[in-house]
């Protein structure tokens, strides 16, 4: 996503450079008034509505200065509230769309971008190890899970929020036309190409004045001397997500050479765009009829025509007759295993942004996860994709048959998960696994549609069985739901991550308790002496774990209200980092819990539950302090202590504020541990029962 946004900003910059008259500063309040007046005159809808490309807004929304620690989620919620309130006060209704699928035709581009972001993540960790400080804005990465949690955050604020079942740009443009919306707020030049409503820039948006830049389709066409219907061809010639840029490189080179011969004095800014427009005009593509792009080879013409079809909204016609190259109606690959009622419910919940993961499993049999802040040089901490794979396998086992009645092979799920060492050349094939608590597969219809008390009990039991923590089901109703979610997640991670220490658990639990009682304004005053790369990865691990709680919860029929699983109720990255440094410096429990006796009591209760569950599974959590002062990392093979033994460490030097610093532009160590010689870097340990040992 980061690379896509960079491409969009680059394209917008080109539009400003080569055609500045197409970029018009507009007052959104005035636009809304004009929209209302036009609606009255035409007898249509008078509610000024903006369709918002949620994925393009993430950097605008996440304006928090601290970003490397796992996310400042209460502050982020406050930023979202301000964003929504600004439009509400202007009388503008917002409708949000988020990407819900990665179309297989764009998988190669998705992989390419993920691998590029991997390099950015590596640079972040190199900086952390060298400077022990948060990097500057040039290395800014969005916190993990931001897109997922933004959907739920907006719904909690009462906003209409949709998740796409095909390319989101298309659904946004189509929705805007069908509902006569005032405009599209985003940062993707595809919205200029679609013959839709006005396209407004989120990167140029100023909430204090409610102004932004409108990219005028009419003025762009006038400057390039093209028709609106020719803009899709222009986009394809220049290269987009459908037609890779290199595919048309020869044609662009020839067109550019011809253009330079015609216009030897033309400025270099934007000449590729003007050359492509000149090519379209010179070949009179508007009147060649069914000959199409005559100077182009047959294979290139097919690619162009397929891409042009992508930009045609329902009822719109291309320049010439194009064979029907629109993708076939999406086929549910798991249709033979599930009832129509389940499939329909999954689709509807997905579109309404009420679930996570199951639609992708049931319809496409494909699940993906983008980049996470994980250190590729740290061979001790297991990547989140591997840590949570057992829970995903059991989620798949609830959604899909593990032993089909017809004797066929059980269906598999293809996972495109980004983690260190995974080249993403092909998906990892994961098999659904049955729950261990009984031999009977829970009935999805009962989980999703059941109303009686037995259905409620089944939802609770099934959720805990996903994480193999059945004994905690008795805590449901006794403990606050968000704390219960933390208990589940921390216990699961403590069992799965061999080198999670007592200090790590203390940091997780103490921050989860403290964050409940702090406002976003209070959290802004959190201070840390330095940044620990290991704590950065542990923060991201926790947040990725929350997304798996969401997936399990929605699959099991929501035994928890979704709000209880949200990070703004359970996690603050900077607060966790401060607790991590305190815990690994040997500070007392009273210090971790800020001297509050009731917090200490709650902490000890949670800690006892976590350690008890680990002990029953033969997992003895050791005390293993890691840090002492900025730049010094304790050798993880030394200074082992018995669990609960005093550390004898002195307090660290006075801390300074790490949250302050450059506001990000609105634009996502220890020694190597020994292992069995037959195990590769990220082979699952034997207790995880990896069904696919050939996958790293």
mmCIF file of C-alpha atoms in Angstrom, residues 171-517:
data_model
loop_
_atom_site.group_PDB
_atom_site.id
_atom_site.type_symbol
_atom_site.label_atom_id
_atom_site.label_comp_id
_atom_site.label_asym_id
_atom_site.label_seq_id
_atom_site.Cartn_x
_atom_site.Cartn_y
_atom_site.Cartn_z
ATOM 1 C CA UNK A 171 -16.803 0.151 -6.318
ATOM 2 C CA UNK A 172 -16.122 3.695 -5.100
ATOM 3 C CA UNK A 173 -16.527 5.236 -8.560
ATOM 4 C CA UNK A 174 -19.668 3.210 -9.231
ATOM 5 C CA UNK A 175 -21.257 4.018 -5.854
ATOM 6 C CA UNK A 176 -20.548 7.724 -6.339
ATOM 7 C CA UNK A 177 -22.282 7.801 -9.732
ATOM 8 C CA UNK A 178 -25.270 5.707 -8.671
ATOM 9 C CA UNK A 179 -25.930 7.830 -5.597
ATOM 10 C CA UNK A 180 -25.203 11.223 -7.186
ATOM 11 C CA UNK A 181 -22.477 11.961 -4.672
ATOM 12 C CA UNK A 182 -20.788 15.320 -4.349
ATOM 13 C CA UNK A 183 -17.324 13.854 -4.892
ATOM 14 C CA UNK A 184 -14.723 11.200 -4.175
ATOM 15 C CA UNK A 185 -12.103 11.933 -1.532
ATOM 16 C CA UNK A 186 -8.968 9.906 -2.141
ATOM 17 C CA UNK A 187 -5.450 9.895 -3.543
ATOM 18 C CA UNK A 188 -5.512 7.708 -6.631
ATOM 19 C CA UNK A 189 -5.439 9.149 -10.124
ATOM 20 C CA UNK A 190 -7.691 6.313 -11.289
ATOM 21 C CA UNK A 191 -10.509 8.520 -10.003
ATOM 22 C CA UNK A 192 -9.670 11.032 -12.745
ATOM 23 C CA UNK A 193 -9.872 8.267 -15.332
ATOM 24 C CA UNK A 194 -13.260 6.904 -14.261
ATOM 25 C CA UNK A 195 -16.140 8.912 -15.749
ATOM 26 C CA UNK A 196 -17.536 9.514 -12.290
ATOM 27 C CA UNK A 197 -18.058 12.410 -9.887
ATOM 28 C CA UNK A 198 -15.395 15.044 -9.021
ATOM 29 C CA UNK A 199 -12.175 13.700 -7.512
ATOM 30 C CA UNK A 200 -10.832 15.520 -4.439
ATOM 31 C CA UNK A 201 -7.368 15.129 -2.919
ATOM 32 C CA UNK A 202 -7.112 13.909 0.657
ATOM 33 C CA UNK A 203 -3.410 14.814 0.830
ATOM 34 C CA UNK A 204 -4.277 18.461 0.145
ATOM 35 C CA UNK A 205 -7.211 18.474 2.569
ATOM 36 C CA UNK A 206 -7.201 21.121 5.298
ATOM 37 C CA UNK A 207 -9.778 20.487 7.975
ATOM 38 C CA UNK A 208 -9.391 23.938 9.526
ATOM 39 C CA UNK A 209 -10.545 25.658 6.332
ATOM 40 C CA UNK A 210 -12.362 22.685 4.753
ATOM 41 C CA UNK A 211 -10.503 23.193 1.485
ATOM 42 C CA UNK A 212 -8.692 20.826 -0.839
ATOM 43 C CA UNK A 213 -7.639 20.395 -4.467
ATOM 44 C CA UNK A 214 -10.115 19.179 -7.060
ATOM 45 C CA UNK A 215 -8.580 17.407 -10.046
ATOM 46 C CA UNK A 216 -10.777 18.555 -12.923
ATOM 47 C CA UNK A 217 -11.465 15.871 -15.497
ATOM 48 C CA UNK A 218 -12.779 18.455 -17.984
ATOM 49 C CA UNK A 219 -9.755 20.724 -17.690
ATOM 50 C CA UNK A 220 -7.348 17.810 -17.982
ATOM 51 C CA UNK A 221 -9.071 16.684 -21.182
ATOM 52 C CA UNK A 222 -8.965 20.239 -22.523
ATOM 53 C CA UNK A 223 -5.233 20.558 -21.832
ATOM 54 C CA UNK A 224 -4.457 17.184 -23.427
ATOM 55 C CA UNK A 225 -7.017 17.679 -26.222
ATOM 56 C CA UNK A 226 -8.665 14.373 -25.437
ATOM 57 C CA UNK A 227 -12.197 13.201 -24.877
ATOM 58 C CA UNK A 228 -13.233 11.824 -21.483
ATOM 59 C CA UNK A 229 -13.745 8.442 -23.099
ATOM 60 C CA UNK A 230 -10.069 8.447 -24.124
ATOM 61 C CA UNK A 231 -8.737 8.833 -20.568
ATOM 62 C CA UNK A 232 -8.829 5.065 -19.854
ATOM 63 C CA UNK A 233 -6.616 4.492 -22.897
ATOM 64 C CA UNK A 234 -4.242 7.202 -21.686
ATOM 65 C CA UNK A 235 -3.980 5.540 -18.269
ATOM 66 C CA UNK A 236 -3.294 2.152 -19.842
ATOM 67 C CA UNK A 237 -0.617 3.506 -22.162
ATOM 68 C CA UNK A 238 1.138 5.142 -19.231
ATOM 69 C CA UNK A 239 0.851 1.983 -17.121
ATOM 70 C CA UNK A 240 -1.423 1.177 -14.216
ATOM 71 C CA UNK A 241 -2.278 -1.746 -11.949
ATOM 72 C CA UNK A 242 -3.951 -3.581 -14.830
ATOM 73 C CA UNK A 243 -1.317 -2.937 -17.510
ATOM 74 C CA UNK A 244 2.182 -2.952 -15.971
ATOM 75 C CA UNK A 245 4.284 0.060 -16.880
ATOM 76 C CA UNK A 246 6.952 -2.064 -18.577
ATOM 77 C CA UNK A 247 4.344 -3.729 -20.825
ATOM 78 C CA UNK A 248 3.875 -0.508 -22.829
ATOM 79 C CA UNK A 249 7.455 0.697 -22.544
ATOM 80 C CA UNK A 250 8.276 0.240 -26.244
ATOM 81 C CA UNK A 251 5.120 2.000 -27.367
ATOM 82 C CA UNK A 252 5.730 4.894 -24.954
ATOM 83 C CA UNK A 253 9.311 5.204 -26.155
ATOM 84 C CA UNK A 254 8.185 5.410 -29.782
ATOM 85 C CA UNK A 255 5.418 7.864 -28.932
ATOM 86 C CA UNK A 256 7.839 10.028 -26.958
ATOM 87 C CA UNK A 257 10.356 10.084 -29.833
ATOM 88 C CA UNK A 258 7.605 11.118 -32.256
ATOM 89 C CA UNK A 259 6.374 13.804 -29.875
ATOM 90 C CA UNK A 260 9.861 15.253 -29.413
ATOM 91 C CA UNK A 261 10.334 15.458 -33.184
ATOM 92 C CA UNK A 262 7.080 17.393 -33.418
ATOM 93 C CA UNK A 263 7.783 19.562 -30.376
ATOM 94 C CA UNK A 264 11.559 19.907 -29.984
ATOM 95 C CA UNK A 265 11.207 22.849 -27.588
ATOM 96 C CA UNK A 266 8.705 21.207 -25.265
ATOM 97 C CA UNK A 267 9.603 21.221 -21.549
ATOM 98 C CA UNK A 268 10.472 17.829 -20.065
ATOM 99 C CA UNK A 269 7.829 18.100 -17.344
ATOM 100 C CA UNK A 270 4.938 15.838 -18.193
ATOM 101 C CA UNK A 271 6.072 15.134 -21.747
ATOM 102 C CA UNK A 272 5.361 11.410 -21.377
ATOM 103 C CA UNK A 273 1.725 12.244 -20.694
ATOM 104 C CA UNK A 274 1.549 14.683 -23.603
ATOM 105 C CA UNK A 275 3.280 12.162 -25.876
ATOM 106 C CA UNK A 276 0.735 9.473 -24.990
ATOM 107 C CA UNK A 277 -2.108 11.926 -25.606
ATOM 108 C CA UNK A 278 -0.567 12.900 -28.949
ATOM 109 C CA UNK A 279 -0.356 9.213 -29.887
ATOM 110 C CA UNK A 280 -4.071 8.793 -29.188
ATOM 111 C CA UNK A 281 -4.997 11.854 -31.245
ATOM 112 C CA UNK A 282 -2.632 11.056 -34.111
ATOM 113 C CA UNK A 283 -4.142 7.611 -34.544
ATOM 114 C CA UNK A 284 -7.675 9.011 -34.373
ATOM 115 C CA UNK A 285 -8.756 6.324 -31.991
ATOM 116 C CA UNK A 286 -12.161 7.914 -31.539
ATOM 117 C CA UNK A 287 -13.131 7.174 -35.136
ATOM 118 C CA UNK A 288 -11.280 4.005 -36.082
ATOM 119 C CA UNK A 289 -14.280 1.909 -35.105
ATOM 120 C CA UNK A 290 -13.638 -1.697 -34.285
ATOM 121 C CA UNK A 291 -10.027 -1.535 -35.451
ATOM 122 C CA UNK A 292 -9.120 -0.386 -31.971
ATOM 123 C CA UNK A 293 -5.511 0.568 -31.333
ATOM 124 C CA UNK A 294 -4.305 -0.202 -34.822
ATOM 125 C CA UNK A 295 -0.553 0.575 -34.405
ATOM 126 C CA UNK A 296 -0.295 -1.786 -31.442
ATOM 127 C CA UNK A 297 0.511 -5.483 -31.631
ATOM 128 C CA UNK A 298 -2.322 -7.937 -31.141
ATOM 129 C CA UNK A 299 -1.168 -9.047 -27.676
ATOM 130 C CA UNK A 300 -0.678 -5.463 -26.495
ATOM 131 C CA UNK A 301 -4.046 -4.493 -27.934
ATOM 132 C CA UNK A 302 -5.725 -7.280 -25.986
ATOM 133 C CA UNK A 303 -4.054 -6.088 -22.790
ATOM 134 C CA UNK A 304 -5.119 -2.497 -23.440
ATOM 135 C CA UNK A 305 -8.689 -3.457 -24.226
ATOM 136 C CA UNK A 306 -8.941 -5.539 -21.084
ATOM 137 C CA UNK A 307 -7.630 -2.643 -19.020
ATOM 138 C CA UNK A 308 -9.971 -0.165 -20.710
ATOM 139 C CA UNK A 309 -12.877 -2.421 -19.813
ATOM 140 C CA UNK A 310 -11.878 -2.059 -16.160
ATOM 141 C CA UNK A 311 -12.670 1.675 -16.225
ATOM 142 C CA UNK A 312 -16.138 1.287 -17.755
ATOM 143 C CA UNK A 313 -18.853 1.710 -15.162
ATOM 144 C CA UNK A 314 -22.264 0.083 -15.723
ATOM 145 C CA UNK A 315 -24.004 1.651 -18.723
ATOM 146 C CA UNK A 316 -20.858 3.285 -20.119
ATOM 147 C CA UNK A 317 -19.519 2.440 -23.575
ATOM 148 C CA UNK A 318 -15.897 2.250 -24.812
ATOM 149 C CA UNK A 319 -14.490 4.216 -27.763
ATOM 150 C CA UNK A 320 -14.858 1.237 -30.048
ATOM 151 C CA UNK A 321 -16.386 -2.187 -29.829
ATOM 152 C CA UNK A 322 -14.318 -4.243 -27.439
ATOM 153 C CA UNK A 323 -14.785 -7.974 -26.969
ATOM 154 C CA UNK A 324 -16.306 -8.719 -23.600
ATOM 155 C CA UNK A 325 -13.148 -9.015 -21.540
ATOM 156 C CA UNK A 326 -14.733 -8.141 -18.225
ATOM 157 C CA UNK A 327 -13.880 -10.714 -15.569
ATOM 158 C CA UNK A 328 -16.417 -13.508 -15.191
ATOM 159 C CA UNK A 329 -18.810 -13.414 -12.294
ATOM 160 C CA UNK A 330 -16.865 -14.253 -9.173
ATOM 161 C CA UNK A 331 -17.129 -17.917 -8.310
ATOM 162 C CA UNK A 332 -17.157 -19.049 -4.711
ATOM 163 C CA UNK A 333 -14.466 -21.720 -4.568
ATOM 164 C CA UNK A 334 -15.934 -23.238 -1.392
ATOM 165 C CA UNK A 335 -19.525 -23.277 -2.673
ATOM 166 C CA UNK A 336 -19.727 -27.051 -2.663
ATOM 167 C CA UNK A 337 -18.902 -27.274 1.031
ATOM 168 C CA UNK A 338 -21.299 -24.725 2.532
ATOM 169 C CA UNK A 339 -24.948 -23.767 2.521
ATOM 170 C CA UNK A 340 -26.146 -20.728 0.523
ATOM 171 C CA UNK A 341 -27.325 -19.112 3.766
ATOM 172 C CA UNK A 342 -23.815 -19.203 5.242
ATOM 173 C CA UNK A 343 -22.225 -17.861 2.057
ATOM 174 C CA UNK A 344 -24.765 -15.056 1.793
ATOM 175 C CA UNK A 345 -24.293 -14.108 5.444
ATOM 176 C CA UNK A 346 -20.509 -14.081 5.028
ATOM 177 C CA UNK A 347 -20.757 -11.798 2.005
ATOM 178 C CA UNK A 348 -23.158 -9.401 3.687
ATOM 179 C CA UNK A 349 -21.103 -9.199 6.888
ATOM 180 C CA UNK A 350 -17.965 -8.605 4.836
ATOM 181 C CA UNK A 351 -19.540 -5.817 2.797
ATOM 182 C CA UNK A 352 -20.839 -4.126 5.953
ATOM 183 C CA UNK A 353 -17.353 -4.324 7.538
ATOM 184 C CA UNK A 354 -18.689 -6.464 10.365
ATOM 185 C CA UNK A 355 -16.265 -9.373 10.134
ATOM 186 C CA UNK A 356 -12.674 -10.227 9.405
ATOM 187 C CA UNK A 357 -11.187 -13.056 7.361
ATOM 188 C CA UNK A 358 -14.100 -15.462 6.849
ATOM 189 C CA UNK A 359 -15.402 -13.998 3.570
ATOM 190 C CA UNK A 360 -11.968 -14.330 1.992
ATOM 191 C CA UNK A 361 -11.700 -17.914 3.203
ATOM 192 C CA UNK A 362 -15.171 -18.934 2.057
ATOM 193 C CA UNK A 363 -15.265 -17.203 -1.320
ATOM 194 C CA UNK A 364 -11.691 -17.175 -2.585
ATOM 195 C CA UNK A 365 -9.920 -19.611 -0.313
ATOM 196 C CA UNK A 366 -7.191 -16.971 -0.037
ATOM 197 C CA UNK A 367 -6.080 -14.868 2.934
ATOM 198 C CA UNK A 368 -3.375 -12.227 2.877
ATOM 199 C CA UNK A 369 -1.546 -10.145 5.440
ATOM 200 C CA UNK A 370 0.626 -7.180 4.573
ATOM 201 C CA UNK A 371 3.922 -6.062 6.096
ATOM 202 C CA UNK A 372 4.545 -6.011 9.834
ATOM 203 C CA UNK A 373 7.357 -4.291 11.708
ATOM 204 C CA UNK A 374 9.506 -7.401 12.161
ATOM 205 C CA UNK A 375 13.279 -7.557 12.305
ATOM 206 C CA UNK A 376 14.582 -9.897 9.615
ATOM 207 C CA UNK A 377 17.874 -10.216 11.508
ATOM 208 C CA UNK A 378 16.237 -11.354 14.742
ATOM 209 C CA UNK A 379 16.254 -15.149 14.547
ATOM 210 C CA UNK A 380 14.820 -15.533 18.031
ATOM 211 C CA UNK A 381 11.387 -13.921 17.773
ATOM 212 C CA UNK A 382 9.091 -15.948 15.554
ATOM 213 C CA UNK A 383 7.215 -13.912 12.910
ATOM 214 C CA UNK A 384 3.584 -13.202 13.660
ATOM 215 C CA UNK A 385 2.413 -15.171 10.618
ATOM 216 C CA UNK A 386 3.901 -18.329 12.141
ATOM 217 C CA UNK A 387 2.935 -17.541 15.738
ATOM 218 C CA UNK A 388 -0.747 -17.290 14.878
ATOM 219 C CA UNK A 389 -0.887 -19.990 12.202
ATOM 220 C CA UNK A 390 -2.263 -22.654 14.587
ATOM 221 C CA UNK A 391 -5.169 -20.376 15.501
ATOM 222 C CA UNK A 392 -5.862 -19.640 11.834
ATOM 223 C CA UNK A 393 -5.861 -23.355 11.038
ATOM 224 C CA UNK A 394 -8.553 -23.895 13.650
ATOM 225 C CA UNK A 395 -10.549 -20.923 12.348
ATOM 226 C CA UNK A 396 -10.397 -22.506 8.899
ATOM 227 C CA UNK A 397 -11.472 -25.775 10.518
ATOM 228 C CA UNK A 398 -14.644 -24.099 11.815
ATOM 229 C CA UNK A 399 -15.443 -22.512 8.455
ATOM 230 C CA UNK A 400 -14.514 -25.459 6.244
ATOM 231 C CA UNK A 401 -14.819 -29.228 6.495
ATOM 232 C CA UNK A 402 -11.759 -31.057 7.734
ATOM 233 C CA UNK A 403 -13.235 -34.400 6.598
ATOM 234 C CA UNK A 404 -15.807 -33.840 3.815
ATOM 235 C CA UNK A 405 -18.787 -36.208 3.814
ATOM 236 C CA UNK A 406 -18.458 -36.935 0.100
ATOM 237 C CA UNK A 407 -15.024 -38.450 0.539
ATOM 238 C CA UNK A 408 -13.256 -35.649 -1.321
ATOM 239 C CA UNK A 409 -10.058 -34.100 -0.081
ATOM 240 C CA UNK A 410 -10.543 -31.368 2.495
ATOM 241 C CA UNK A 411 -10.187 -27.885 1.007
ATOM 242 C CA UNK A 412 -7.045 -25.882 1.687
ATOM 243 C CA UNK A 413 -6.519 -22.168 2.211
ATOM 244 C CA UNK A 414 -3.827 -20.223 0.390
ATOM 245 C CA UNK A 415 -2.032 -17.722 2.593
ATOM 246 C CA UNK A 416 -0.095 -14.730 1.288
ATOM 247 C CA UNK A 417 1.493 -13.567 4.527
ATOM 248 C CA UNK A 418 4.467 -11.226 4.519
ATOM 249 C CA UNK A 419 7.197 -12.133 6.994
ATOM 250 C CA UNK A 420 11.018 -12.225 7.018
ATOM 251 C CA UNK A 421 12.371 -14.986 4.833
ATOM 252 C CA UNK A 422 9.192 -15.506 2.818
ATOM 253 C CA UNK A 423 9.951 -14.642 -0.854
ATOM 254 C CA UNK A 424 6.219 -14.594 -1.715
ATOM 255 C CA UNK A 425 6.824 -16.612 -4.873
ATOM 256 C CA UNK A 426 3.755 -18.674 -4.103
ATOM 257 C CA UNK A 427 1.177 -18.876 -1.331
ATOM 258 C CA UNK A 428 1.635 -21.121 1.664
ATOM 259 C CA UNK A 429 -1.028 -23.831 1.563
ATOM 260 C CA UNK A 430 -2.640 -24.331 4.963
ATOM 261 C CA UNK A 431 -5.047 -27.112 5.889
ATOM 262 C CA UNK A 432 -8.067 -26.547 8.148
ATOM 263 C CA UNK A 433 -7.580 -28.241 11.499
ATOM 264 C CA UNK A 434 -10.315 -29.584 13.784
ATOM 265 C CA UNK A 435 -10.771 -28.208 17.266
ATOM 266 C CA UNK A 436 -9.230 -30.338 19.968
ATOM 267 C CA UNK A 437 -11.917 -29.910 22.617
ATOM 268 C CA UNK A 438 -14.299 -32.383 20.957
ATOM 269 C CA UNK A 439 -14.612 -34.566 17.921
ATOM 270 C CA UNK A 440 -17.728 -32.703 16.758
ATOM 271 C CA UNK A 441 -17.370 -29.773 14.373
ATOM 272 C CA UNK A 442 -19.423 -26.772 15.568
ATOM 273 C CA UNK A 443 -22.384 -26.049 13.303
ATOM 274 C CA UNK A 444 -21.824 -22.703 11.581
ATOM 275 C CA UNK A 445 -25.563 -22.118 11.347
ATOM 276 C CA UNK A 446 -25.867 -22.429 15.110
ATOM 277 C CA UNK A 447 -22.831 -20.204 15.692
ATOM 278 C CA UNK A 448 -24.063 -17.493 13.330
ATOM 279 C CA UNK A 449 -27.839 -17.681 13.580
ATOM 280 C CA UNK A 450 -28.638 -19.468 16.866
ATOM 281 C CA UNK A 451 -30.663 -17.507 19.427
ATOM 282 C CA UNK A 452 -30.955 -19.896 22.378
ATOM 283 C CA UNK A 453 -28.648 -20.146 25.421
ATOM 284 C CA UNK A 454 -27.035 -23.293 24.021
ATOM 285 C CA UNK A 455 -25.873 -21.308 20.977
ATOM 286 C CA UNK A 456 -24.362 -18.675 23.264
ATOM 287 C CA UNK A 457 -22.465 -21.335 25.188
ATOM 288 C CA UNK A 458 -21.275 -22.911 21.938
ATOM 289 C CA UNK A 459 -19.930 -19.565 20.700
ATOM 290 C CA UNK A 460 -17.956 -19.032 23.897
ATOM 291 C CA UNK A 461 -16.564 -22.566 23.993
ATOM 292 C CA UNK A 462 -15.621 -22.504 20.305
ATOM 293 C CA UNK A 463 -13.810 -19.172 20.605
ATOM 294 C CA UNK A 464 -11.600 -20.426 23.430
ATOM 295 C CA UNK A 465 -11.013 -23.701 21.605
ATOM 296 C CA UNK A 466 -9.524 -21.754 18.680
ATOM 297 C CA UNK A 467 -6.685 -20.715 20.997
ATOM 298 C CA UNK A 468 -6.727 -24.003 22.965
ATOM 299 C CA UNK A 469 -7.485 -22.140 26.175
ATOM 300 C CA UNK A 470 -10.760 -23.835 27.029
ATOM 301 C CA UNK A 471 -10.289 -23.347 30.773
ATOM 302 C CA UNK A 472 -10.698 -19.584 30.388
ATOM 303 C CA UNK A 473 -14.268 -19.914 29.134
ATOM 304 C CA UNK A 474 -15.424 -19.861 32.775
ATOM 305 C CA UNK A 475 -14.040 -16.314 33.047
ATOM 306 C CA UNK A 476 -16.577 -15.063 30.488
ATOM 307 C CA UNK A 477 -18.883 -12.729 32.391
ATOM 308 C CA UNK A 478 -16.616 -12.573 35.436
ATOM 309 C CA UNK A 479 -14.046 -10.293 33.849
ATOM 310 C CA UNK A 480 -14.306 -7.275 31.577
ATOM 311 C CA UNK A 481 -14.285 -8.400 27.937
ATOM 312 C CA UNK A 482 -11.300 -6.324 26.847
ATOM 313 C CA UNK A 483 -9.191 -7.682 29.725
ATOM 314 C CA UNK A 484 -10.343 -11.179 28.874
ATOM 315 C CA UNK A 485 -9.160 -10.579 25.304
ATOM 316 C CA UNK A 486 -5.749 -9.515 26.609
ATOM 317 C CA UNK A 487 -5.630 -12.589 28.847
ATOM 318 C CA UNK A 488 -6.351 -14.810 25.841
ATOM 319 C CA UNK A 489 -3.811 -13.152 23.589
ATOM 320 C CA UNK A 490 -0.944 -12.885 26.073
ATOM 321 C CA UNK A 491 -1.408 -16.489 27.210
ATOM 322 C CA UNK A 492 -1.509 -17.760 23.635
ATOM 323 C CA UNK A 493 1.664 -15.837 22.751
ATOM 324 C CA UNK A 494 3.418 -17.004 25.909
ATOM 325 C CA UNK A 495 2.739 -20.618 24.932
ATOM 326 C CA UNK A 496 3.663 -20.221 21.267
ATOM 327 C CA UNK A 497 6.700 -17.910 21.475
ATOM 328 C CA UNK A 498 9.434 -19.887 23.189
ATOM 329 C CA UNK A 499 11.546 -16.872 24.121
ATOM 330 C CA UNK A 500 8.802 -14.678 25.540
ATOM 331 C CA UNK A 501 10.003 -13.803 29.019
ATOM 332 C CA UNK A 502 8.357 -12.945 32.310
ATOM 333 C CA UNK A 503 9.332 -9.314 31.739
ATOM 334 C CA UNK A 504 7.556 -9.320 28.368
ATOM 335 C CA UNK A 505 4.384 -10.692 29.947
ATOM 336 C CA UNK A 506 4.569 -8.125 32.741
ATOM 337 C CA UNK A 507 4.900 -5.366 30.148
ATOM 338 C CA UNK A 508 1.910 -6.616 28.146
ATOM 339 C CA UNK A 509 -0.347 -7.000 31.171
ATOM 340 C CA UNK A 510 0.624 -3.799 32.964
ATOM 341 C CA UNK A 511 0.081 -1.641 29.887
ATOM 342 C CA UNK A 512 -3.275 -3.327 29.195
ATOM 343 C CA UNK A 513 -4.455 -2.399 32.681
ATOM 344 C CA UNK A 514 -3.061 1.135 32.687
ATOM 345 C CA UNK A 515 -4.308 2.045 29.217
ATOM 346 C CA UNK A 516 -7.904 1.469 30.341
ATOM 347 C CA UNK A 517 -7.720 4.427 32.689
#
